[in-house]
CSV table of C-alpha atoms and ligand atoms in Angstrom, one decimal:
chain,number,residue,atom,x,y,z
A,1,UNK,CA,-159.3,93.5,179.3
A,2,UNK,CA,-157.0,95.5,181.5
A,3,UNK,CA,-157.5,94.6,185.1
A,4,UNK,CA,-159.1,97.7,187.0
A,5,UNK,CA,-157.2,99.3,189.8
A,6,UNK,CA,-158.6,97.2,192.5
A,7,UNK,CA,-157.9,94.0,190.6
A,8,UNK,CA,-154.2,94.5,190.3
A,9,UNK,CA,-152.0,92.4,192.3
A,10,UNK,CA,-150.7,94.5,195.3
A,11,UNK,CA,-147.1,94.8,196.1
A,12,UNK,CA,-145.4,95.6,199.6
A,13,UNK,CA,-141.6,96.2,199.6
A,14,UNK,CA,-139.4,96.0,202.7
A,15,UNK,CA,-136.4,98.2,202.7
A,16,UNK,CA,-133.6,98.9,205.4
A,17,UNK,CA,-131.5,101.2,203.4
A,18,UNK,CA,-130.8,103.0,200.3
A,19,UNK,CA,-133.9,101.6,198.3
A,20,UNK,CA,-132.5,101.2,194.8
A,21,UNK,CA,-134.2,98.3,194.0
A,22,UNK,CA,-137.6,99.5,195.6
A,23,UNK,CA,-137.2,102.3,193.1
A,24,UNK,CA,-136.6,100.0,190.2
A,25,UNK,CA,-139.7,98.2,191.0
A,26,UNK,CA,-141.6,101.4,191.8
A,27,UNK,CA,-140.4,102.8,188.4
A,28,UNK,CA,-141.5,99.9,186.4
A,29,UNK,CA,-144.9,99.8,188.3
A,30,UNK,CA,-145.5,103.7,187.5
A,31,UNK,CA,-144.0,103.5,184.0
A,32,UNK,CA,-146.8,100.6,183.6
A,33,UNK,CA,-144.2,97.8,182.8
A,34,UNK,CA,-145.4,96.0,185.6
A,35,UNK,CA,-149.4,95.9,185.8
A,36,UNK,CA,-149.4,96.2,189.7
A,37,UNK,CA,-150.0,98.7,192.5
A,38,UNK,CA,-147.4,99.5,195.1
A,39,UNK,CA,-149.5,99.1,198.2
A,40,UNK,CA,-146.5,100.4,200.4
A,41,UNK,CA,-142.9,100.7,201.5
A,42,UNK,CA,-142.1,99.5,204.9
A,43,UNK,CA,-138.6,100.3,206.6
A,44,UNK,CA,-137.4,98.8,209.7
A,45,UNK,CA,-135.1,101.9,210.0
A,46,UNK,CA,-136.3,105.3,210.5
A,47,UNK,CA,-133.5,106.9,208.6
A,48,UNK,CA,-133.3,104.7,205.1
A,49,UNK,CA,-132.4,106.7,202.5
A,50,UNK,CA,-135.1,104.6,200.4
A,51,UNK,CA,-137.9,106.2,202.5
A,52,UNK,CA,-137.4,109.5,201.2
A,53,UNK,CA,-136.9,108.2,197.4
A,54,UNK,CA,-140.4,106.4,198.2
A,55,UNK,CA,-142.2,109.4,199.5
A,56,UNK,CA,-140.9,111.6,196.3
A,57,UNK,CA,-142.4,108.8,194.3
A,58,UNK,CA,-145.8,109.4,196.1
A,59,UNK,CA,-145.8,106.1,197.8
A,60,UNK,CA,-147.2,105.0,201.1
A,61,UNK,CA,-144.4,104.6,203.6
A,62,UNK,CA,-144.4,102.7,207.1
A,63,UNK,CA,-141.8,102.6,209.9
A,64,UNK,CA,-141.3,99.6,212.0
A,65,UNK,CA,-138.3,100.2,214.2
A,66,UNK,CA,-136.8,96.7,215.2
A,67,UNK,CA,-134.9,98.2,218.3
A,68,UNK,CA,-138.3,98.8,220.1
A,69,UNK,CA,-139.1,95.3,220.1
A,70,UNK,CA,-137.8,92.7,222.6
A,71,UNK,CA,-137.5,89.6,220.5
A,72,UNK,CA,-137.0,89.1,217.0
A,73,UNK,CA,-140.2,87.1,217.2
A,74,UNK,CA,-142.2,89.8,218.4
A,75,UNK,CA,-141.0,92.1,215.8
A,76,UNK,CA,-141.9,89.7,212.9
A,77,UNK,CA,-145.2,89.2,214.0
A,78,UNK,CA,-145.7,93.0,214.7
A,79,UNK,CA,-144.2,93.1,210.9
A,80,UNK,CA,-146.6,90.7,209.7
A,81,UNK,CA,-149.8,92.7,210.8
A,82,UNK,CA,-148.2,95.9,209.5
A,83,UNK,CA,-147.9,94.3,206.0
A,84,UNK,CA,-151.2,92.3,206.1
A,85,UNK,CA,-152.9,95.7,206.7
A,86,UNK,CA,-151.6,96.7,203.1
A,87,UNK,CA,-153.3,93.6,201.7
A,88,UNK,CA,-150.6,92.3,199.6
A,89,UNK,CA,-150.6,89.7,196.9
A,90,UNK,CA,-146.6,90.0,196.8
A,91,UNK,CA,-144.0,91.1,199.5
A,92,UNK,CA,-140.6,92.2,198.0
A,93,UNK,CA,-137.5,92.0,200.3
A,94,UNK,CA,-134.9,94.7,198.9
A,95,UNK,CA,-132.3,95.4,200.9
A,96,UNK,CA,-134.3,94.4,204.0
A,97,UNK,CA,-131.4,93.7,206.4
A,98,UNK,CA,-133.1,91.6,209.1
A,99,UNK,CA,-133.0,87.8,209.5
A,100,UNK,CA,-136.5,86.5,209.3
A,101,UNK,CA,-138.0,84.1,211.7
A,102,UNK,CA,-139.7,81.0,210.3
A,103,UNK,CA,-142.8,82.2,211.6
A,104,UNK,CA,-142.5,85.3,208.9
A,105,UNK,CA,-141.4,83.4,206.4
A,106,UNK,CA,-143.8,80.2,206.5
A,107,UNK,CA,-146.5,83.0,206.4
A,108,UNK,CA,-145.6,84.6,203.3
A,109,UNK,CA,-144.3,81.5,201.5
A,110,UNK,CA,-144.9,81.5,198.1
A,111,UNK,CA,-145.4,85.2,197.9
A,112,UNK,CA,-142.4,86.5,199.2
A,113,UNK,CA,-139.3,87.5,197.1
A,114,UNK,CA,-135.5,88.6,197.8
A,115,UNK,CA,-132.6,89.7,196.0
A,116,UNK,CA,-129.0,88.4,196.9
A,117,UNK,CA,-125.7,89.5,195.5
A,118,UNK,CA,-124.3,86.3,194.5
A,119,UNK,CA,-124.9,83.3,192.2
A,120,UNK,CA,-127.2,81.3,194.9
A,121,UNK,CA,-126.9,78.4,195.9
A,122,UNK,CA,-122.9,79.9,195.9
A,123,UNK,CA,-122.0,82.5,198.7
A,124,UNK,CA,-125.3,82.7,201.0
A,125,UNK,CA,-124.8,85.3,203.7
A,126,UNK,CA,-122.7,88.6,203.8
A,127,UNK,CA,-119.6,89.5,201.9
A,128,UNK,CA,-120.3,88.1,198.6
A,129,UNK,CA,-118.2,90.1,196.5
A,130,UNK,CA,-115.1,89.7,198.3
A,131,UNK,CA,-115.5,85.9,198.5
A,132,UNK,CA,-116.1,85.6,194.9
A,133,UNK,CA,-112.8,87.4,194.4
A,134,UNK,CA,-111.0,85.4,196.9
A,135,UNK,CA,-112.1,82.0,195.3
A,136,UNK,CA,-110.8,83.1,192.2
A,137,UNK,CA,-114.3,82.9,190.2
A,138,UNK,CA,-114.3,84.0,186.9
A,139,UNK,CA,-118.1,84.8,187.1
A,140,UNK,CA,-120.2,86.4,189.5
A,141,UNK,CA,-123.9,87.5,189.7
A,142,UNK,CA,-127.1,88.1,191.5
A,143,UNK,CA,-130.1,86.2,192.3
A,144,UNK,CA,-133.9,86.7,192.7
A,145,UNK,CA,-135.3,83.9,194.9
A,146,UNK,CA,-138.2,82.7,196.7
A,147,UNK,CA,-137.8,83.2,200.6
A,148,UNK,CA,-138.1,80.0,202.7
A,149,UNK,CA,-136.8,79.2,206.3
A,150,UNK,CA,-133.5,78.8,205.1
A,151,UNK,CA,-131.6,81.9,204.6
A,152,UNK,CA,-130.9,83.0,200.9
A,153,UNK,CA,-132.2,79.2,200.2
A,154,UNK,CA,-135.3,79.3,198.5
A,155,UNK,CA,-136.0,78.4,194.7
A,156,UNK,CA,-134.3,80.8,192.3
A,157,UNK,CA,-136.4,82.8,189.7
A,158,UNK,CA,-133.6,84.5,187.8
A,159,UNK,CA,-129.9,85.3,188.0
A,160,UNK,CA,-127.9,88.0,186.3
A,161,UNK,CA,-124.1,86.5,185.5
A,162,UNK,CA,-121.1,89.2,184.5
A,163,UNK,CA,-117.7,88.2,184.3
A,164,UNK,CA,-115.0,88.8,186.9
A,165,UNK,CA,-112.4,91.2,185.4
A,166,UNK,CA,-108.5,90.8,186.4
A,167,UNK,CA,-109.0,94.5,187.5
A,168,UNK,CA,-112.0,94.1,189.6
A,169,UNK,CA,-112.2,94.6,193.5
A,170,UNK,CA,-115.3,94.3,195.7
A,171,UNK,CA,-116.3,97.6,195.3
A,172,UNK,CA,-116.3,97.5,191.4
A,173,UNK,CA,-117.9,94.3,191.4
A,174,UNK,CA,-121.0,95.5,193.7
A,175,UNK,CA,-121.3,98.6,191.4
A,176,UNK,CA,-121.8,96.4,188.4
A,177,UNK,CA,-124.0,93.9,190.0
A,178,UNK,CA,-126.3,96.7,191.3
A,179,UNK,CA,-127.0,97.7,187.4
A,180,UNK,CA,-127.9,94.0,186.8
A,181,UNK,CA,-130.2,93.8,190.1
A,182,UNK,CA,-132.2,96.9,189.0
A,183,UNK,CA,-132.9,94.8,185.4
A,184,UNK,CA,-133.8,91.4,187.0
A,185,UNK,CA,-135.8,92.3,190.0
A,186,UNK,CA,-138.4,94.4,188.0
A,187,UNK,CA,-138.6,91.2,185.5
A,188,UNK,CA,-139.2,89.0,188.5
A,189,UNK,CA,-142.0,91.0,189.9
A,190,UNK,CA,-143.6,91.4,186.4
A,191,UNK,CA,-143.5,87.8,186.1
A,192,UNK,CA,-145.0,87.2,189.2
A,193,UNK,CA,-147.9,89.6,189.1
A,194,UNK,CA,-148.8,88.1,185.6
A,195,UNK,CA,-149.3,85.1,187.3
A,196,UNK,CA,-146.1,83.5,185.2
A,197,UNK,CA,-143.9,82.8,188.2
A,198,UNK,CA,-144.9,81.1,191.1
A,199,UNK,CA,-143.3,78.5,193.9
A,200,UNK,CA,-144.8,75.1,194.6
A,201,UNK,CA,-143.2,72.5,196.6
A,202,UNK,CA,-140.0,74.4,197.2
A,203,UNK,CA,-139.4,74.4,193.4
A,204,UNK,CA,-140.0,77.5,191.3
A,205,UNK,CA,-142.0,77.5,188.0
A,206,UNK,CA,-142.0,79.9,185.3
A,207,UNK,CA,-145.1,79.3,182.7
A,208,UNK,CA,-145.6,76.0,184.5
A,209,UNK,CA,-142.2,74.7,183.8
A,210,UNK,CA,-140.0,73.8,186.6
A,211,UNK,CA,-136.9,76.3,186.4
A,212,UNK,CA,-133.6,74.9,186.9
A,213,UNK,CA,-131.6,75.4,190.1
A,214,UNK,CA,-130.3,78.6,188.9
A,215,UNK,CA,-133.5,80.0,187.7
A,216,UNK,CA,-133.5,81.8,184.3
A,217,UNK,CA,-129.9,83.0,183.6
A,218,UNK,CA,-129.2,86.4,181.9
A,219,UNK,CA,-125.4,86.6,180.8
A,220,UNK,CA,-123.9,90.1,180.0
B,1,LIG,C1,-128.5,94.9,197.3
B,1,LIG,O1,-127.1,95.0,196.8
B,1,LIG,C2,-129.2,93.6,197.3
B,1,LIG,O2,-128.5,92.6,196.8
B,1,LIG,C3,-128.9,93.3,198.7
B,1,LIG,O3,-128.8,94.6,199.5
B,1,LIG,C4,-128.8,95.5,198.5
B,1,LIG,C5,-129.8,96.6,198.7
B,1,LIG,O4,-129.7,97.7,197.9
B,1,LIG,N1,-129.9,92.3,199.4
B,1,LIG,P1,-130.8,98.9,197.9
B,1,LIG,O5,-131.2,99.3,199.2
B,1,LIG,O6,-132.0,98.1,196.7
B,1,LIG,O7,-130.1,99.9,197.1
């Protein structure tokens, strides 16, 4: 039986900028590829381009400007309250450019996903495309993972792997990676909303099977 609207898992998406991953997930929900409800989009930047995209899709949006808070802790506690008001089952970080406190990550642990443009555990942090090029890697990619206290360190759910070409630069890699982001993030969210993907004891499971360190890998 199809779950009624009230029973659908509620997703809150946090953004800071362009919001293309938010859009990919919200479109998958609107197209009924994901049986869920977008409870709201929250941006810490009032000017984030993603906000107008969300509004154009008819989604609820909230702004919480981090510059108005005296400390990271105060901001994170206000953010927790704002998210809780939307009664989420899943919180999705989609280009949310804030380092989160342990209070925040512990609060939502197991229900908090992030996307990071590298084949984690490789290249945590910034400038991932250039670092992969500088290292002479022949593969690069993007990872959806559960968020824990360790920055870019929680268990992986899914990765897209692409070859690095001789002619590649950071910009070209970023563009090809972003295409993959819009494929794998909706997949991970769908798995979670179907109850297939979960985190337990710092490990990720799909259909009850412990996932390898890489998560499920899609190669292109
Ligand atoms: C993506 O490249 C993602 O990997 C990184 O931030 C970027 C967000 O892009 N975490 P967008 O705002 O979803 O377009």
